[in-house]
Amino acid sequence: MKIERIDENIWIVKKEGRMRVPAIVYTDGKSIRSPELQNALQQLVNVATMPGIIKYAIAMPDIHWGYGFPIGGVAAFDAEEGVISPGGVGFDINCGVRLLVSNLKYEDVEDRLDELANAIFETVPVGVGSRSRKFSIDELKKVCRDGAAWAVEKGYGEEEDLRYIEDGGKLKDADPSSVSHKAYERGSDEIGTLGGGNHFIEIQRVESVYDREVAERLGIHENAITVMIHTGSRGFGHQIATDYISIMRNELRQHNSDLPDKQLINAPFKHPIGQDYFHAMCCAANYAFANRQMITHLLRKAFTKVFGGSVHLKVLYDVAHNVAKLETHELDGTRKRVVVHRKGATRAFGPGNSALPAEYKDIGQPVLIPGDMGTASYLLLGTKRAEKDTFGTTAHGAGRRLGRRQAKRELSLVKVMDELKRKKIIVRSASRGTLLEEAPEAYKDVDEIVWIVDKTGISRKIARMVPIAVIKG
DNA sequence: ATGTGC
């Protein structure tokens, strides 16, 4: 494959073979040649062959190998002529991040972090297979339709929280009738649970601020305490992805007969099966928004238990990084309806975008990029440049350096824990294996990822937060 | 990511 440099940190794979559009990669000169990247790049090229793809297939600097589509990938398909693909969204539909800002400073919490971590660990169900309470299928259908608003109505959090969620925490194209009974069964007792793997709750200290004026407006200043939630739609979204991959495989044989990779299975967006998947995917996205909303409420309870009634956790923003959205983008001077697949990629709309709440309209959309549990996470803002060049998208995280199995094989739990202890990071986890899989050594450097998205202008850095207590699945 | 496998 021929790769050419078109900017210091932007590369193009020119159209060749069955590619309908070129592929664009945002990364540095060292990473573009790394052997680990090559499989993911081939996946990106495969995506560029799919029907109705617009402009180019795009990879963010945190690109790595995934199911069919690479993680850290963006692909927009024509809403009339194009397709929708479960592999372009990922199994954890609306996996995403929420950032809460507290009115506490580091000095207020540093001596009570053990107590706080224990309170959270006792209040929020964590780990693979974790359960909350059982909800009926009728209730889950309301979750599908109303997303985070369902949770607020049930008493989990405040009406105001909804203003600061992507699309208000409610995707309007959700249709509960497109979701299988099996998905409802799996989802019935998992709303309000964290899950496992890379999902976490993190207490953070704001370590650096890059734009003081904007940060101030967002209630962010050095040494402020923030809380980050990273979770998704649990078994519910996973089952919906599984169901529709199987439906598309069985019922759209002809359409999918000539794929470069079977995992790119898809349906024409206009086809009833494509529409059903889209409507079900929106249900899972709403389930995930409700999940993060419920966890926010549980976190407020845990904080109040430790610090009393004067503590306040405000939702700064909540954004998805595994989702397909029907959006309007300007292409060659005309506005076009496209289905933007963001898989391990974060929406990053710029100032003036009508999707933003009034309070953020002049600064742009808050973007949340979590790193590994020993390094840092970032608050950034979306840009006009992103809207123009990447369908309003930026990176989503550090990206794995070691596979899960490799991490467990090569890393030592004692060393990982000692290193976290040395950095004064408190960790509570439901599983020892998870700690190895999620060790800082298993991830790429989030600082480098963020440096690239900031340098290329597809988002801009506002603050860097460091972990002080981590609750993992 | 996942009731961590077909």
Coordinates of C-alpha atoms (C1' of nucleotides) in Angstrom, one line a residue:
Chain A
M1 CA 0.0 0.0 0.0
K2 CA 1.3 3.4 -1.0
I3 CA 1.2 6.0 1.8
E4 CA 2.1 9.6 1.2
R5 CA 2.6 12.4 3.7
I6 CA 0.2 15.4 3.1
D7 CA 1.0 17.3 6.3
E8 CA 3.4 16.9 9.2
N9 CA 1.0 14.5 11.0
I10 CA -1.5 13.6 8.2
W11 CA -1.1 10.8 5.7
I12 CA -3.0 9.6 2.7
V13 CA -3.4 6.1 1.2
K14 CA -4.3 6.9 -2.4
K15 CA -7.2 5.1 -4.1
E16 CA -6.1 1.8 -5.5
G17 CA -7.7 -1.6 -6.3
R18 CA -11.3 -1.7 -5.0
M19 CA -11.1 1.4 -2.9
R20 CA -13.9 3.9 -3.7
V21 CA -12.2 6.7 -1.8
P22 CA -8.7 7.4 -0.4
A23 CA -7.9 6.7 3.3
I24 CA -6.5 9.4 5.6
V25 CA -4.5 8.8 8.7
Y26 CA -3.8 11.2 11.5
T27 CA -0.5 10.1 13.2
D28 CA 3.2 10.9 13.4
G29 CA 6.0 9.7 11.2
K30 CA 7.2 7.1 13.7
S31 CA 3.8 5.5 14.2
I32 CA 2.8 5.3 10.5
R33 CA 5.6 2.8 10.0
S34 CA 5.1 0.7 13.1
P35 CA 4.3 -3.0 12.4
E36 CA 1.3 -3.0 14.8
L37 CA -0.4 -0.3 12.7
Q38 CA -0.3 -2.3 9.5
N39 CA -3.3 -4.6 10.2
A40 CA -5.4 -1.7 11.3
L41 CA -4.4 0.3 8.1
Q42 CA -5.5 -2.7 6.0
Q43 CA -8.8 -2.6 7.8
L44 CA -9.1 1.1 7.0
V45 CA -8.4 0.4 3.3
N46 CA -11.1 -2.3 3.4
V47 CA -13.6 0.2 4.8
A48 CA -12.7 2.5 1.9
T49 CA -14.2 -0.1 -0.6
M50 CA -17.6 -0.1 1.0
P51 CA -20.7 1.1 -0.9
G52 CA -21.6 4.8 -0.6
I53 CA -18.6 5.8 1.4
I54 CA -18.1 9.6 1.2
K55 CA -14.8 11.5 0.8
Y56 CA -12.4 9.2 2.6
A57 CA -12.0 6.6 5.4
I58 CA -10.3 8.3 8.3
A59 CA -8.1 7.0 11.1
M60 CA -7.4 8.8 14.3
P61 CA -3.9 8.6 16.0
D62 CA -5.2 6.0 18.4
I63 CA -6.1 3.6 15.6
H64 CA -5.8 -0.1 16.3
W65 CA -7.1 -3.4 15.0
G66 CA -10.9 -4.1 15.7
Y67 CA -13.8 -6.2 14.5
G68 CA -13.9 -5.4 10.7
F69 CA -13.5 -1.6 11.1
P70 CA -10.4 -0.4 13.0
I71 CA -10.9 1.2 16.4
G72 CA -10.1 4.9 16.1
G73 CA -11.9 5.0 12.7
V74 CA -14.4 7.3 11.0
A75 CA -16.5 6.5 8.0
A76 CA -19.4 8.4 6.6
F77 CA -21.8 6.8 4.1
D78 CA -24.4 8.5 1.9
A79 CA -27.8 8.2 3.6
E80 CA -29.4 7.4 0.2
E81 CA -26.8 5.2 -1.5
G82 CA -24.7 4.0 1.4
V83 CA -24.7 1.4 4.1
I84 CA -24.8 1.0 7.9
S85 CA -22.5 -1.6 9.5
P86 CA -22.5 -2.9 13.1
G87 CA -18.8 -3.4 12.9
G88 CA -18.4 0.3 12.2
V89 CA -20.0 1.1 15.6
G90 CA -18.5 -1.7 17.7
F91 CA -20.1 -4.2 20.1
D92 CA -20.3 -1.8 23.0
I93 CA -22.8 0.6 21.4
N94 CA -22.4 4.1 22.9
C95 CA -19.4 3.3 24.9
G96 CA -18.6 6.8 26.0
V97 CA -17.3 9.2 28.6
R98 CA -18.9 11.6 31.1
L99 CA -17.0 14.2 33.0
L100 CA -18.2 15.6 36.3
V101 CA -16.7 18.7 38.0
S102 CA -16.8 18.9 41.7
N103 CA -16.6 21.9 44.0
L104 CA -13.7 20.1 45.9
K105 CA -10.0 20.8 45.7
Y106 CA -7.2 18.2 46.0
E107 CA -6.5 19.3 49.6
D108 CA -10.1 18.5 50.5
V109 CA -9.8 14.9 49.3
E110 CA -6.2 13.8 49.6
D111 CA -6.5 12.3 53.1
R112 CA -9.8 10.6 52.4
L113 CA -9.3 8.9 49.1
D114 CA -9.4 5.4 50.6
E115 CA -12.7 6.1 52.2
L116 CA -14.1 7.7 49.0
A117 CA -12.9 4.8 46.8
N118 CA -14.5 2.3 49.2
A119 CA -17.8 4.3 49.2
I120 CA -17.9 4.3 45.4
F121 CA -16.9 0.6 45.1
E122 CA -19.8 -0.2 47.5
T123 CA -22.3 2.0 45.7
V124 CA -21.7 1.3 42.1
P125 CA -21.9 -2.3 40.9
V126 CA -18.6 -3.0 39.0
G127 CA -17.2 -5.9 37.0
V128 CA -18.2 -8.3 34.3
G129 CA -21.6 -9.7 35.1
S130 CA -22.4 -7.0 37.6
R131 CA -26.1 -6.4 38.3
S132 CA -28.2 -3.6 39.6
R133 CA -31.9 -4.2 40.1
K134 CA -34.3 -5.9 37.7
F135 CA -36.4 -3.7 35.4
S136 CA -39.4 -4.9 33.4
I137 CA -39.4 -5.0 29.6
D138 CA -41.9 -2.2 29.5
E139 CA -39.6 -0.1 31.6
L140 CA -36.6 -0.9 29.4
K141 CA -38.6 0.3 26.4
K142 CA -39.0 3.6 28.1
V143 CA -35.2 3.6 28.6
C144 CA -34.8 3.0 24.9
R145 CA -37.1 5.9 24.0
D146 CA -36.0 8.4 26.6
G147 CA -32.4 7.6 27.4
A148 CA -30.9 9.7 30.2
A149 CA -34.3 11.5 30.7
W150 CA -35.7 8.2 31.8
A151 CA -33.1 8.0 34.6
V152 CA -33.8 11.6 35.7
E153 CA -37.5 10.9 35.8
K154 CA -36.8 7.9 38.0
G155 CA -35.0 10.1 40.4
Y156 CA -31.4 9.4 39.2
G157 CA -30.0 12.9 38.9
E158 CA -31.3 16.3 37.9
E159 CA -33.1 17.7 34.9
E160 CA -30.2 20.1 34.3
D161 CA -27.8 17.2 33.8
L162 CA -29.5 16.5 30.4
R163 CA -28.3 19.8 28.9
Y164 CA -24.7 18.6 29.0
I165 CA -25.1 15.3 27.2
E166 CA -24.5 14.7 23.5
D167 CA -28.0 15.0 21.9
G168 CA -29.5 15.6 25.3
G169 CA -28.9 11.9 26.2
K170 CA -31.7 10.8 23.9
L171 CA -31.3 9.8 20.2
K172 CA -34.7 10.3 18.6
D173 CA -34.5 7.5 16.1
A174 CA -34.7 4.8 18.8
D175 CA -37.5 2.3 18.2
P176 CA -37.9 -0.3 21.0
S177 CA -39.7 -2.7 18.6
S178 CA -36.5 -3.3 16.7
V179 CA -34.8 -4.8 19.8
S180 CA -34.9 -8.6 20.5
H181 CA -36.4 -10.2 23.6
K182 CA -32.9 -11.6 24.3
A183 CA -31.4 -8.2 24.4
Y184 CA -34.1 -7.0 26.8
E185 CA -33.4 -10.0 29.0
R186 CA -29.7 -9.3 29.1
G187 CA -30.2 -5.6 29.7
S188 CA -32.9 -5.9 32.4
D189 CA -30.6 -5.8 35.4
E190 CA -27.5 -4.0 34.0
I191 CA -28.6 -0.3 33.9
G192 CA -26.6 1.5 36.5
T193 CA -23.6 -0.9 36.4
L194 CA -20.1 -0.1 35.3
G195 CA -19.0 -3.4 33.6
G196 CA -15.5 -4.6 33.1
G197 CA -12.5 -4.3 30.7
N198 CA -11.5 -0.7 30.1
H199 CA -14.6 0.7 31.8
F200 CA -13.8 2.8 34.9
I201 CA -14.7 5.5 37.3
E202 CA -11.8 7.8 38.0
I203 CA -11.3 10.5 40.6
Q204 CA -8.9 13.0 39.0
R205 CA -7.0 16.1 39.9
V206 CA -6.7 18.9 37.3
E207 CA -3.0 19.0 36.7
S208 CA -2.6 21.5 33.8
V209 CA -4.8 24.1 32.2
Y210 CA -4.0 25.2 28.7
D211 CA -6.7 27.9 28.2
R212 CA -7.4 29.5 31.5
E213 CA -10.4 31.6 30.3
V214 CA -12.3 28.7 28.7
A215 CA -11.4 26.4 31.6
E216 CA -12.7 28.9 34.1
R217 CA -16.0 29.1 32.3
L218 CA -16.3 25.3 32.6
G219 CA -15.5 25.4 36.3
I220 CA -12.0 23.9 35.7
H221 CA -9.0 25.2 37.5
E222 CA -5.7 23.6 38.7
N223 CA -6.2 21.2 41.6
A224 CA -9.9 21.0 41.1
I225 CA -11.4 17.5 41.6
T226 CA -13.1 15.9 38.6
V227 CA -14.8 12.5 38.2
M228 CA -14.7 10.6 34.9
I229 CA -17.1 7.8 34.0
H230 CA -16.3 5.4 31.1
T231 CA -18.9 2.8 30.3
G232 CA -21.4 1.8 27.7
S233 CA -24.5 -0.2 27.0
R234 CA -23.3 -3.4 28.6
G235 CA -24.8 -6.7 27.5
F236 CA -27.8 -4.9 26.0
G237 CA -25.8 -3.2 23.2
H238 CA -23.6 -6.3 22.8
Q239 CA -26.7 -8.4 22.1
I240 CA -28.1 -5.9 19.6
A241 CA -24.8 -5.9 17.7
T242 CA -24.7 -9.7 17.7
D243 CA -28.4 -10.0 16.6
Y244 CA -28.0 -7.7 13.6
I245 CA -24.7 -9.1 12.5
S246 CA -26.5 -12.4 12.3
I247 CA -29.6 -11.0 10.6
M248 CA -27.5 -9.2 8.0
R249 CA -25.4 -12.3 7.4
N250 CA -28.5 -14.5 6.9
E251 CA -30.8 -12.2 5.1
L252 CA -28.5 -10.0 3.0
R253 CA -26.3 -12.8 1.5
Q254 CA -26.2 -11.3 -2.0
H255 CA -25.5 -7.8 -0.9
N256 CA -22.7 -9.0 1.4
S257 CA -21.2 -11.6 -0.9
D258 CA -18.2 -9.7 -2.1
L259 CA -16.7 -8.1 1.0
P260 CA -12.9 -7.9 1.5
D261 CA -13.6 -9.0 5.1
K262 CA -16.7 -10.8 6.3
Q263 CA -16.6 -8.7 9.5
L264 CA -17.6 -5.6 7.4
I265 CA -21.1 -7.1 7.1
N266 CA -23.6 -4.3 6.5
A267 CA -27.0 -3.3 5.2
P268 CA -28.0 -0.6 2.8
F269 CA -29.1 2.3 5.2
K270 CA -32.4 2.6 3.4
H271 CA -33.1 -1.2 3.5
P272 CA -35.6 -2.2 6.3
I273 CA -32.8 -4.2 7.9
G274 CA -30.5 -1.3 7.9
Q275 CA -33.2 0.9 9.4
D276 CA -34.0 -1.7 12.0
Y277 CA -30.4 -1.9 13.1
F278 CA -30.1 1.9 13.2
H279 CA -33.3 2.1 15.3
A280 CA -32.0 -0.6 17.7
M281 CA -28.6 0.9 17.8
C282 CA -30.2 4.2 19.0
C283 CA -32.0 2.2 21.7
A284 CA -28.6 0.9 22.9
A285 CA -27.1 4.4 22.8
N286 CA -30.0 5.7 24.9
Y287 CA -29.5 2.8 27.3
A288 CA -25.8 3.8 27.7
F289 CA -26.8 7.4 28.3
A290 CA -29.2 6.3 31.0
N291 CA -26.5 4.0 32.4
R292 CA -24.0 6.9 32.8
Q293 CA -26.8 9.0 34.3
M294 CA -27.6 6.4 36.9
I295 CA -24.0 6.0 37.8
T296 CA -23.7 9.8 38.2
H297 CA -26.5 9.7 40.7
L298 CA -24.8 6.8 42.6
L299 CA -21.5 8.8 42.6
R300 CA -23.3 11.8 44.1
K301 CA -24.5 9.5 46.9
A302 CA -21.1 8.2 47.5
F303 CA -19.5 11.7 47.6
T304 CA -22.2 12.9 49.9
K305 CA -21.6 10.0 52.3
V306 CA -18.0 11.0 52.6
F307 CA -18.0 14.8 52.3
G308 CA -21.5 15.7 53.4
G309 CA -24.3 17.6 51.7
S310 CA -22.3 20.6 50.5
V311 CA -20.4 18.6 47.8
H312 CA -21.6 19.2 44.3
L313 CA -20.9 17.2 41.1
K314 CA -21.9 19.1 37.9
V315 CA -22.1 17.3 34.6
L316 CA -19.5 19.1 32.3
Y317 CA -20.3 16.8 29.3
D318 CA -21.1 13.3 28.2
V319 CA -20.0 12.1 24.8
A320 CA -20.2 8.8 22.9
H321 CA -17.2 7.2 21.1
N322 CA -18.9 4.1 19.6
V323 CA -21.9 5.2 17.5
A324 CA -23.4 5.8 14.0
K325 CA -25.2 9.1 13.6
L326 CA -27.3 10.6 10.8
E327 CA -25.8 14.0 10.3
T328 CA -25.7 16.8 7.7
H329 CA -22.2 17.7 6.5
E330 CA -21.1 20.2 3.9
L331 CA -19.4 18.5 0.9
D332 CA -18.1 20.4 -2.1
G333 CA -20.4 23.3 -1.2
T334 CA -23.6 21.3 -0.8
R335 CA -25.1 19.9 2.4
K336 CA -25.5 16.2 2.4
R337 CA -27.1 13.7 4.8
V338 CA -24.6 11.1 5.8
V339 CA -24.4 8.2 8.3
V340 CA -21.2 8.9 10.3
H341 CA -19.7 5.8 11.9
R342 CA -17.5 6.7 14.8
K343 CA -15.9 3.6 16.3
G344 CA -13.4 4.6 19.0
A345 CA -13.7 8.1 17.8
T346 CA -15.3 11.1 19.5
R347 CA -17.6 13.8 18.0
A348 CA -15.8 17.1 18.1
F349 CA -18.2 19.8 16.8
G350 CA -16.8 23.3 16.6
P351 CA -18.1 26.7 17.8
G352 CA -21.5 27.7 16.5
N353 CA -22.8 24.2 15.9
S354 CA -26.5 23.9 16.5
A355 CA -26.1 20.6 18.4
L356 CA -24.4 22.4 21.3
P357 CA -26.1 23.8 24.4
A358 CA -26.2 27.6 24.5
E359 CA -23.6 27.7 27.2
Y360 CA -21.0 26.0 25.0
K361 CA -22.1 27.5 21.6
D362 CA -19.3 30.0 21.4
I363 CA -16.4 27.7 22.6
G364 CA -17.3 24.4 20.8
Q365 CA -18.2 21.0 22.1
P366 CA -16.4 19.5 25.1
V367 CA -14.4 16.4 24.0
L368 CA -13.3 13.9 26.6
I369 CA -10.2 11.7 25.9
P370 CA -9.4 9.2 28.7
G371 CA -5.9 7.8 29.0
D372 CA -4.8 4.8 31.0
M373 CA -5.2 4.5 34.7
G374 CA -1.7 5.6 35.5
T375 CA -1.2 8.6 33.2
A376 CA -3.8 11.2 32.4
S377 CA -7.0 12.1 30.7
Y378 CA -7.9 15.3 28.7
L379 CA -10.6 17.8 28.3
L380 CA -10.6 19.3 24.8
L381 CA -13.0 21.3 22.6
G382 CA -14.2 20.5 19.1
T383 CA -13.3 22.7 16.2
K384 CA -14.5 24.0 12.8
R385 CA -11.4 22.3 11.3
A386 CA -12.8 18.9 12.6
E387 CA -16.2 19.7 11.0
K388 CA -14.5 20.4 7.7
D389 CA -11.9 17.6 7.6
T390 CA -13.1 14.7 9.8
F391 CA -16.9 14.9 9.8
G392 CA -16.5 16.6 13.2
T393 CA -14.5 13.9 14.8
T394 CA -11.4 13.4 16.9
A395 CA -9.6 10.6 18.9
H396 CA -11.1 8.7 21.8
G397 CA -8.3 7.4 24.0
A398 CA -4.8 6.1 24.4
G399 CA -5.3 3.1 22.2
R400 CA -3.9 -0.3 23.2
R401 CA -0.2 -1.2 22.7
L402 CA -0.5 -4.7 24.0
G403 CA -3.4 -7.1 23.3
R404 CA -5.3 -8.2 26.4
R405 CA -3.8 -11.7 26.4
Q406 CA -0.3 -10.3 25.8
A407 CA -0.7 -7.9 28.7
K408 CA -1.6 -10.7 31.0
R409 CA 1.3 -12.8 29.8
E410 CA 4.0 -10.2 29.9
L411 CA 3.2 -7.9 32.8
S412 CA 3.6 -8.5 36.5
L413 CA 0.7 -7.6 38.9
V414 CA 3.2 -6.7 41.7
K415 CA 5.1 -4.3 39.5
V416 CA 2.0 -2.7 38.1
M417 CA 0.5 -2.2 41.6
D418 CA 3.9 -0.9 43.0
E419 CA 4.1 1.7 40.2
L420 CA 0.6 2.9 40.8
K421 CA 1.3 3.1 44.5
R422 CA 4.4 5.1 43.9
K423 CA 2.3 7.6 41.9
K424 CA -0.2 7.7 44.8
I425 CA -3.0 6.3 42.7
I426 CA -5.5 4.3 44.7
V427 CA -7.1 1.3 42.8
R428 CA -10.2 -0.8 43.5
S429 CA -10.9 -3.5 41.1
A430 CA -13.3 -6.5 40.9
S431 CA -10.6 -8.5 39.0
R432 CA -6.9 -9.0 39.1
G433 CA -6.8 -10.0 35.5
T434 CA -8.4 -6.7 34.5
L435 CA -5.6 -4.7 36.3
L436 CA -3.0 -6.4 34.1
E437 CA -5.0 -6.0 30.9
E438 CA -5.5 -2.3 31.8
A439 CA -2.0 -1.6 33.1
P440 CA -0.5 1.7 31.9
E441 CA 2.1 -0.4 30.1
A442 CA -0.6 -2.0 28.0
Y443 CA -1.5 1.4 26.5
K444 CA 0.1 3.9 24.1
D445 CA 0.9 7.4 25.4
V446 CA -2.2 9.5 25.6
D447 CA -0.1 12.7 25.7
E448 CA 1.1 11.8 22.2
I449 CA -2.4 11.1 20.9
V450 CA -3.7 14.4 22.2
W451 CA -0.7 16.3 21.0
I452 CA -1.5 15.1 17.4
V453 CA -5.2 16.0 17.5
D454 CA -4.4 19.4 19.0
K455 CA -1.5 20.1 16.5
T456 CA -3.6 19.0 13.5
G457 CA -6.4 21.3 14.8
I458 CA -9.2 18.6 14.9
S459 CA -9.7 19.6 18.6
R460 CA -7.9 21.8 21.1
K461 CA -6.5 21.0 24.5
I462 CA -8.2 22.7 27.5
A463 CA -7.0 20.7 30.5
R464 CA -5.0 17.6 31.6
M465 CA -6.4 15.6 34.6
V466 CA -4.4 13.0 36.4
P467 CA -5.9 10.0 38.2
I468 CA -5.8 9.9 42.0
A469 CA -8.3 7.0 42.6
V470 CA -9.5 4.4 40.1
I471 CA -12.5 2.1 40.3
K472 CA -12.3 -0.7 37.7
G473 CA -14.4 -3.7 36.7
Chain B
dA1 C1' -16.6 -4.7 24.9
dT2 C1' -19.2 -9.5 26.4
dG3 C1' -23.7 -14.2 30.8
dT4 C1' -14.8 -13.2 28.3
dG5 C1' -15.8 -20.0 23.3
dC6 C1' -18.5 -22.6 18.5

